[in-house]
Coordinates of C-alpha atoms and ligand atoms in Angstrom, one line a residue:
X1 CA -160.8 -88.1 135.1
X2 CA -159.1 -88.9 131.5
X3 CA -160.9 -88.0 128.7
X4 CA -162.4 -90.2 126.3
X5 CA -161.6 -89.2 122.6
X6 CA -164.0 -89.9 119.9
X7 CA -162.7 -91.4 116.3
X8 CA -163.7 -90.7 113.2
X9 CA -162.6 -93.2 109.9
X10 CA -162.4 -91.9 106.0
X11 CA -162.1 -94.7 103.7
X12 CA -163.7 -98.0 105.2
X13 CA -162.0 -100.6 103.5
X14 CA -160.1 -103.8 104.6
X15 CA -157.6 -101.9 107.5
X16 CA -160.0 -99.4 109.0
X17 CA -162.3 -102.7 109.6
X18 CA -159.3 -104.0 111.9
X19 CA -159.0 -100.5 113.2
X20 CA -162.4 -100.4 114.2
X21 CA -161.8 -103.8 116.2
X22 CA -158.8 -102.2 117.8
X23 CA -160.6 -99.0 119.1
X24 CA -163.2 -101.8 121.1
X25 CA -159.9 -103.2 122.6
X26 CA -158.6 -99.6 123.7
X27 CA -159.3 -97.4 126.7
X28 CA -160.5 -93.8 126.4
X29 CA -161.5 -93.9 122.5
X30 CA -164.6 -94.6 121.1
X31 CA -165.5 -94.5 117.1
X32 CA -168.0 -92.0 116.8
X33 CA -168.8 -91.8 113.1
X34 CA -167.5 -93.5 109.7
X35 CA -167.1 -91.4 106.2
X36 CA -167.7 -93.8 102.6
X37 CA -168.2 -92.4 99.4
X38 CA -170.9 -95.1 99.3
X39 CA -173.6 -94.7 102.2
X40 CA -174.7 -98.9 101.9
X41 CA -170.9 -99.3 103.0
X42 CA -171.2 -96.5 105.2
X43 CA -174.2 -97.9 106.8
X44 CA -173.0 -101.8 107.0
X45 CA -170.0 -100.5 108.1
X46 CA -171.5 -98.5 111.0
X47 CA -174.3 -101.7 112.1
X48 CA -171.1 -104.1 112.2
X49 CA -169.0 -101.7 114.7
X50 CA -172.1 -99.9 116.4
X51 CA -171.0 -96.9 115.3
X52 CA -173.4 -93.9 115.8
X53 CA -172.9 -91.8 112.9
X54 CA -172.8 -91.6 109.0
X55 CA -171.2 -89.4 106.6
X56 CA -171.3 -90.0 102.6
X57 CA -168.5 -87.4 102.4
X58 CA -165.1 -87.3 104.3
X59 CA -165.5 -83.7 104.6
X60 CA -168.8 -83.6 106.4
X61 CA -167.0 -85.8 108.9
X62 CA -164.1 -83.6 109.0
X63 CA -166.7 -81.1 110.2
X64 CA -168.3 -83.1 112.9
X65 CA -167.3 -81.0 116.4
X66 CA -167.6 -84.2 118.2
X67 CA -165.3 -85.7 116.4
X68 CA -161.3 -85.5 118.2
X69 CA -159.3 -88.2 115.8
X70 CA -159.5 -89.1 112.3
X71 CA -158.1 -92.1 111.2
X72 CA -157.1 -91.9 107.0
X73 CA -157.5 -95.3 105.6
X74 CA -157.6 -94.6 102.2
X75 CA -155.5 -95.2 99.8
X76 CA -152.0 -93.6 99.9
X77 CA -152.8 -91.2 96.9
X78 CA -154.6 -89.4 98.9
X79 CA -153.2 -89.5 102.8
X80 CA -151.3 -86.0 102.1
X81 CA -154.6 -84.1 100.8
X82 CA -157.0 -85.9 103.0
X83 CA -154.6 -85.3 106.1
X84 CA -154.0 -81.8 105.7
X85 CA -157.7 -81.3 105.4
X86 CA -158.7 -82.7 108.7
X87 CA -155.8 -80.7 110.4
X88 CA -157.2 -77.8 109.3
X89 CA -160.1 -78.7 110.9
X90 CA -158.3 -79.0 113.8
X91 CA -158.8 -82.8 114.0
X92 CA -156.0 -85.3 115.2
X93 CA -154.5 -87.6 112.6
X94 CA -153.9 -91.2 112.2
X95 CA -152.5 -91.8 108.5
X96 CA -152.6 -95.1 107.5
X97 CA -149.0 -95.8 106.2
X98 CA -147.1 -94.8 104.1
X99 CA -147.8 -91.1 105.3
X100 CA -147.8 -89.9 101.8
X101 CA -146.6 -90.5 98.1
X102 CA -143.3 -88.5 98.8
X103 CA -140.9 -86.5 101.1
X104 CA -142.4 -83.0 99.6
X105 CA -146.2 -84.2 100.4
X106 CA -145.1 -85.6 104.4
X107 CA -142.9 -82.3 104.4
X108 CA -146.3 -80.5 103.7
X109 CA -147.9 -82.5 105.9
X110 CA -145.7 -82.4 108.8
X111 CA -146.2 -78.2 108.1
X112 CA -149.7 -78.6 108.5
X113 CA -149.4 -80.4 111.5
X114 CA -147.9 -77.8 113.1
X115 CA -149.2 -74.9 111.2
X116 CA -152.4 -76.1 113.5
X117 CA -150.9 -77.2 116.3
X118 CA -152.7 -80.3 116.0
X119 CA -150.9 -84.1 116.1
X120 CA -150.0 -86.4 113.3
X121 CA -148.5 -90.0 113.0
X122 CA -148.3 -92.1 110.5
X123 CA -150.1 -95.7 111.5
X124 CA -146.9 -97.5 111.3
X125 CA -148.2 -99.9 114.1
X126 CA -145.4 -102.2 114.1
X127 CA -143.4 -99.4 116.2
X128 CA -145.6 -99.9 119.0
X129 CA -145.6 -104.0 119.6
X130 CA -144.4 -105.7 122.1
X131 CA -141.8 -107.4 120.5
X132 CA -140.2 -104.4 118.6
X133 CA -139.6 -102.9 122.6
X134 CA -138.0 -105.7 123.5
X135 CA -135.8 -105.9 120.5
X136 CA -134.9 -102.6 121.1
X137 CA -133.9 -103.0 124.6
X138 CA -131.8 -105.8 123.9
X139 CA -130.3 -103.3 121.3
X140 CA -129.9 -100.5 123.4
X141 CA -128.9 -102.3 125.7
X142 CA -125.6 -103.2 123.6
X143 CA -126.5 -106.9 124.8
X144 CA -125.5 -107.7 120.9
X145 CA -123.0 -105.2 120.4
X146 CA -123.1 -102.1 117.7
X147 CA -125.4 -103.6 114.7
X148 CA -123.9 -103.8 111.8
X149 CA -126.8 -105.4 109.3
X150 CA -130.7 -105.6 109.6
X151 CA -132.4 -107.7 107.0
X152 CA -135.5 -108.3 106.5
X153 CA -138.5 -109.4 103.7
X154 CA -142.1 -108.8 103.3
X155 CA -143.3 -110.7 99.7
X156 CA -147.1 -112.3 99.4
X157 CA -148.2 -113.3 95.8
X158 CA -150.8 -110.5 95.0
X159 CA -153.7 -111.1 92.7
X160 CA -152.7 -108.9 90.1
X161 CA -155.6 -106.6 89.2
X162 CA -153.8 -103.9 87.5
X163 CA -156.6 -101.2 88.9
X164 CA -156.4 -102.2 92.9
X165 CA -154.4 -100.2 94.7
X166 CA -151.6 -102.2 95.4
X167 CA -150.5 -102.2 91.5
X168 CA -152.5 -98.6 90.3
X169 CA -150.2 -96.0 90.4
X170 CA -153.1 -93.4 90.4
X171 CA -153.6 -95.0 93.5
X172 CA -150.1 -95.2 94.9
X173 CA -149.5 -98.6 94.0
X174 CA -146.0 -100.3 94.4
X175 CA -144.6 -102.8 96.5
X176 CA -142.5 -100.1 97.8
X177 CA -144.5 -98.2 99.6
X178 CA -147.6 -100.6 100.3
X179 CA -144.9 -103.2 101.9
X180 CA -141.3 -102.6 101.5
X181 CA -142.1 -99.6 103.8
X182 CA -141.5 -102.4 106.9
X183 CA -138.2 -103.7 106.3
X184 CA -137.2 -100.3 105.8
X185 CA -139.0 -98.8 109.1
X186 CA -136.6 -101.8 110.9
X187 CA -133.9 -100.6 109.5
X188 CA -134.4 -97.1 110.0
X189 CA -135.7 -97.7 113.5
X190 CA -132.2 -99.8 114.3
X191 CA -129.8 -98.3 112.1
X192 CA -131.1 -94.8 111.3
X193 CA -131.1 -93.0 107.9
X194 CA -128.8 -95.0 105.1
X195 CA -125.8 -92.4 103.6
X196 CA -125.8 -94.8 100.4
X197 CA -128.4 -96.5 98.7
X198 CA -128.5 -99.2 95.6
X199 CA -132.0 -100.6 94.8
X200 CA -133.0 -102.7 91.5
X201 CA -137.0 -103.2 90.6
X202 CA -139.0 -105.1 88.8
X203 CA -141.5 -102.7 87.3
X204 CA -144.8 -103.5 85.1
X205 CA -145.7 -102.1 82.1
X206 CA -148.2 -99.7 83.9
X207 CA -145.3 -98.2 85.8
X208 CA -145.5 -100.0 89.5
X209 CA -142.8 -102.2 91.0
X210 CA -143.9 -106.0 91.5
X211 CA -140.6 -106.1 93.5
X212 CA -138.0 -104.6 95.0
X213 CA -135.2 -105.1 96.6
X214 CA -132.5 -102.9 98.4
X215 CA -129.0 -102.7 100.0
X216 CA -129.1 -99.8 102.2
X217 CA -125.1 -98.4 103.4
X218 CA -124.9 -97.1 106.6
X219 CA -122.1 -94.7 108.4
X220 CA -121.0 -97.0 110.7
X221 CA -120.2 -99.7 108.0
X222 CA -123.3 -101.6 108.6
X223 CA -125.6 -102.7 106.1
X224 CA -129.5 -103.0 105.8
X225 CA -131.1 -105.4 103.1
X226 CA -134.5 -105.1 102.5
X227 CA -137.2 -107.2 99.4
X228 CA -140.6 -106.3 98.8
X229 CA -142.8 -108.6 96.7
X230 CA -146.3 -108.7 95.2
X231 CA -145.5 -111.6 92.8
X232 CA -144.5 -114.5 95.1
X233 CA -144.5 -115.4 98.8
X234 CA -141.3 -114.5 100.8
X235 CA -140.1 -116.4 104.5
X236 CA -141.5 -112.8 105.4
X237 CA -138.6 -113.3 108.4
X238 CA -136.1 -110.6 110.0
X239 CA -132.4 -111.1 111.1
X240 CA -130.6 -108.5 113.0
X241 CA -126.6 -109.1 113.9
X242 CA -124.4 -107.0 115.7
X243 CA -120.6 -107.3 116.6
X244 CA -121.3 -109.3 119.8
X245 CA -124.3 -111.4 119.0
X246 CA -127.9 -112.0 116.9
X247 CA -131.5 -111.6 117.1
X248 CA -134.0 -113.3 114.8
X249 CA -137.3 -112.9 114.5
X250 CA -139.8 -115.6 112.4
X251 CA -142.3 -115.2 110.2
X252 CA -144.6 -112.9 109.8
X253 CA -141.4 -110.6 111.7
X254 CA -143.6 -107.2 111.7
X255 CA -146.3 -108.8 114.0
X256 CA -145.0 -111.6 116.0
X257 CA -145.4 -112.1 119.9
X258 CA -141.8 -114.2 119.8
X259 CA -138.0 -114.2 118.6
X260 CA -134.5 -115.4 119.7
X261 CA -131.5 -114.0 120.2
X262 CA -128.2 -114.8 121.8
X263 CA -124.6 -113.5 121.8
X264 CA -121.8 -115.2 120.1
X265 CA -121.2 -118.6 121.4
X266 CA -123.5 -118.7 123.7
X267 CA -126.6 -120.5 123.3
X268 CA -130.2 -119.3 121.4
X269 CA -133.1 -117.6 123.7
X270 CA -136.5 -117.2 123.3
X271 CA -138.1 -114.1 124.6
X272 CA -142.0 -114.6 124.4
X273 CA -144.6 -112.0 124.8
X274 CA -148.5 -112.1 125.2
X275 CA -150.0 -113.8 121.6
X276 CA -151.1 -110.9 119.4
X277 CA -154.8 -110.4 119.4
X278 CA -155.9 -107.5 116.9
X279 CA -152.5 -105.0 117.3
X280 CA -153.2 -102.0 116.2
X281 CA -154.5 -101.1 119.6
X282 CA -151.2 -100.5 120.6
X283 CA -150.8 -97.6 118.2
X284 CA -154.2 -96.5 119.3
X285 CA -153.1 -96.1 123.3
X286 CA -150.1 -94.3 121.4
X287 CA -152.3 -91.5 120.2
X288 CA -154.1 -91.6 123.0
X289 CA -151.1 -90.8 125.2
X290 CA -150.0 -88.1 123.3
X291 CA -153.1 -86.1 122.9
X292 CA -153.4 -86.3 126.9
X293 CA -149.8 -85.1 127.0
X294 CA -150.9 -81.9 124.1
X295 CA -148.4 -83.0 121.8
X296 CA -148.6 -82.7 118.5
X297 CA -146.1 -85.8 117.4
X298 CA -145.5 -89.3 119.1
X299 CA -141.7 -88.6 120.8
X300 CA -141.8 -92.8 119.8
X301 CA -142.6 -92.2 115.7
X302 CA -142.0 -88.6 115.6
X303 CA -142.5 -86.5 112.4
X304 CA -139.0 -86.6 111.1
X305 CA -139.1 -90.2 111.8
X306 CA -142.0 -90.6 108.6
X307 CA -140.1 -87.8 106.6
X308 CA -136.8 -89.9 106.4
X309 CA -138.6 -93.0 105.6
X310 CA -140.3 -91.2 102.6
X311 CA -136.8 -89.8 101.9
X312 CA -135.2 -93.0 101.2
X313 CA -138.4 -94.3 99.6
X314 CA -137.9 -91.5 96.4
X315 CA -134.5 -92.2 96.3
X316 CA -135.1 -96.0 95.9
X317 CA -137.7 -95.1 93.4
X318 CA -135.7 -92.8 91.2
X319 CA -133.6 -95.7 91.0
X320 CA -136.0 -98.1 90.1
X321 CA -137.9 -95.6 87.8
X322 CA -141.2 -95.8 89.6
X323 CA -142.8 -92.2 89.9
X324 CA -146.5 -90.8 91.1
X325 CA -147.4 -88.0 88.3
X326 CA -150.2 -86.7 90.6
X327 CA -147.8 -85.9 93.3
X328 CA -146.3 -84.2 90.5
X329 CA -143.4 -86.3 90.3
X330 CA -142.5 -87.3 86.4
X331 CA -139.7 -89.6 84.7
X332 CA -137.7 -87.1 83.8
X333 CA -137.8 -85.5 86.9
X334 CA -137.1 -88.8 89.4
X335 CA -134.7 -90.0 86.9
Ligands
LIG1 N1 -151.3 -101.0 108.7 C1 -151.5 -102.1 108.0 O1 -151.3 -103.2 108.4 C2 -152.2 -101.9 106.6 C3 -152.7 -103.0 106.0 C4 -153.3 -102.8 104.7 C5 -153.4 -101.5 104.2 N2 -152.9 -100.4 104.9 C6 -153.0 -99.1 104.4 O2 -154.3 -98.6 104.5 C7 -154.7 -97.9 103.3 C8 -156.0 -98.5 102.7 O3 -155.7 -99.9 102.4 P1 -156.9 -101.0 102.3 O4 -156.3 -102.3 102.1 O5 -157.8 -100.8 103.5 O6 -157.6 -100.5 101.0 P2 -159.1 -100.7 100.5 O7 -159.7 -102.0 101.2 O8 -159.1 -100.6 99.1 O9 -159.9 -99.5 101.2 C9 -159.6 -98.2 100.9 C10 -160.8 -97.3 101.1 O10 -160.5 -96.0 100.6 C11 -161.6 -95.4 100.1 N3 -161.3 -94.7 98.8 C12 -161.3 -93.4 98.6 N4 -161.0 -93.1 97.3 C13 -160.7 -94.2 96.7 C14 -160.3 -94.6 95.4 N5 -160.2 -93.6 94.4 N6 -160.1 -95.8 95.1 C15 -160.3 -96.8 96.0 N7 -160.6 -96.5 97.3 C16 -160.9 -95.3 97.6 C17 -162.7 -96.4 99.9 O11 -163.7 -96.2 100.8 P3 -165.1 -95.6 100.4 O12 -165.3 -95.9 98.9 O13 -166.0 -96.3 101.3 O14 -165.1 -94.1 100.6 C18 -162.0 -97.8 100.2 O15 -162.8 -98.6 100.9 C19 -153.5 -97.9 102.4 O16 -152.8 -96.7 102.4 C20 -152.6 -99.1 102.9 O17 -151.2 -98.9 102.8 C21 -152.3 -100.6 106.1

């Protein structure tokens, strides 16, 4: 019989809320306690997704024995502590993306991970929808010949509350990381790692990029180019071409159950999947998978996968200027 893991979730805020949902809509998990620095959160949290236990700190959690998973849904300032922590507890990881601040903290991370012998992945849930397999088929399939250009955008118009986390940098704020991390996973995932990059930014006075934008060079001549924005909303729409034919994918690209494609004078079509419901349960029966199989990395997002991405993140932020002086990063040093 397969065993049924139990979850734990540090940080409930807006995504481990939809997390929570996902777990009811996945096999062989169950969430067995919450951790909030505030217990009323903890405690409304737990009533809303019948969860049976209560911690008002994450390490208390970390030390539950029944406790196999811990999903890190805070924010990312403090994924690369908070993750190495649990691993040492010998708990399973689910890091809410971006794994960590920069390459150095996923590099200590990824050691951790290993050090214990006990599985990480960052919760880039886009890798595991429907649609992203099916693009990728098509791809590997060489049904549009080699792909030479991936673009993509993901821009919403933020309320700008310069101490939420999406503009603090204490916090890891950024439309870098918080977003532009997605265009750049679909252009890592299709292209692989760029040999030349050339970003610009459009940084606040506090240090965080509004917006970003980047052209990403790759070996085989092809080109990946990528906009994040916090200040205005963006077609939020993906376009993939290769030397025999096209794929694109609508709005909102990272989670949609649709897209076309076709090859070069022939005519559009429409591949369409089962309408997404919740979808991070998908990432969910990922982990699930893997801890049955004892590994300690998805062989679908593997660890080097999350250390590239971060790679190409710092070099796009030492060219905007952006830097995190608690990951003891400093303007001197990133520029
Ligand atoms: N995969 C996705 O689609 C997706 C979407 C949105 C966000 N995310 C990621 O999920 C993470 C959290 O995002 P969110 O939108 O859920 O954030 P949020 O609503 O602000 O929640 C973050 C939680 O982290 C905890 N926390 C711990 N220290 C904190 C601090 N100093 N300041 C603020 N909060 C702190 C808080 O929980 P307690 O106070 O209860 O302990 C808070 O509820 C981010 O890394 C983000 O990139 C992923």
């Amino acid at each position: 019989m397969r065993k049924t893991y139990t979850c734990g979730i540090i940080g409930p805020g807006k995504i481990a809320r939809k997390f929570a949902e996902a777990l009811q809509l996945t096999g062989n998990v169950q969430l067995g306690a919450v951790a909030s620095r505030d217990n009323n959160k903890a405690k409304q949290f737990a009533e809303t997704f019948k969860c049976p236990k209560i911690y008002d700190s994450y390490e208390a959690l970390m030390q539950d024995p029944d406790i196999d998973i811990i999903y890190i849904a805070t924010p990312h300032a403090f994924h690369c502590e908070q993750t190495i922590l649990c691993l040492q507890h010998k708990k399973a990881v689910l890091c809410e993306k971006p794994m960590a601040l920069n390459a150095t903290q996923v590099s200590k991370m990824i050691q951790a991970s290993k050090d214990n012998q006990c599985f990480l992945m960052e919760a880039l849930w886009t890798r595991f929808l429907p649609w992203l397999q099916a693009v990728m088929e098509i791809i590997n399939k060489g049904m549009i010949g080699e792909v030479k250009y991936v673009r993509a955008d993901f821009g919403f118009k933020a309320e700008y509350r310069p101490e939420g986390r999406l503009f603090d940098t204490k916090l890891g704020g950024g439309s870098l990381l918080d977003i532009g991390i997605y265009p750049l996973f679909l252009c890592q995932q299709i292209l692989g790692k760029p040999k030349h990059i050339i970003a610009s930014g459009n940084i606040d006075k506090r240090g965080a990029d509004i917006s970003c934008h980047t052209v990403l060079q790759y070996e085989n001549g092809g080109a990946g180019i990528i906009t994040a924005m916090l200040d205005c909303d963006t077609p939020q729409t993906a376009e993939i071409a290769g030397t025999e034919g096209m794929i694109r994918i609508p709005s909102r690209w990272h989670r949609v159950s649709g897209f076309e494609w076709r090859r070069i004078g022939e005519d559009w079509q429409t591949i369409t999947l089962p309408a997404l419901t919740n979808g991070f349960e998908f990432q969910v029966a990922e982990v699930i998978r893997c801890l049955d199989n004892n590994v300690i990395e998805s062989p679908l997002l593997p660890h080097v996968f999350s250390l590239q991405l971060s790679e190409t993140m710092d070099e796009i932020r030492k060219q905007t200027g952006v830097f995190y002086s608690q990951a003891g990063e400093s303007s001197s040093l990133i520029n």
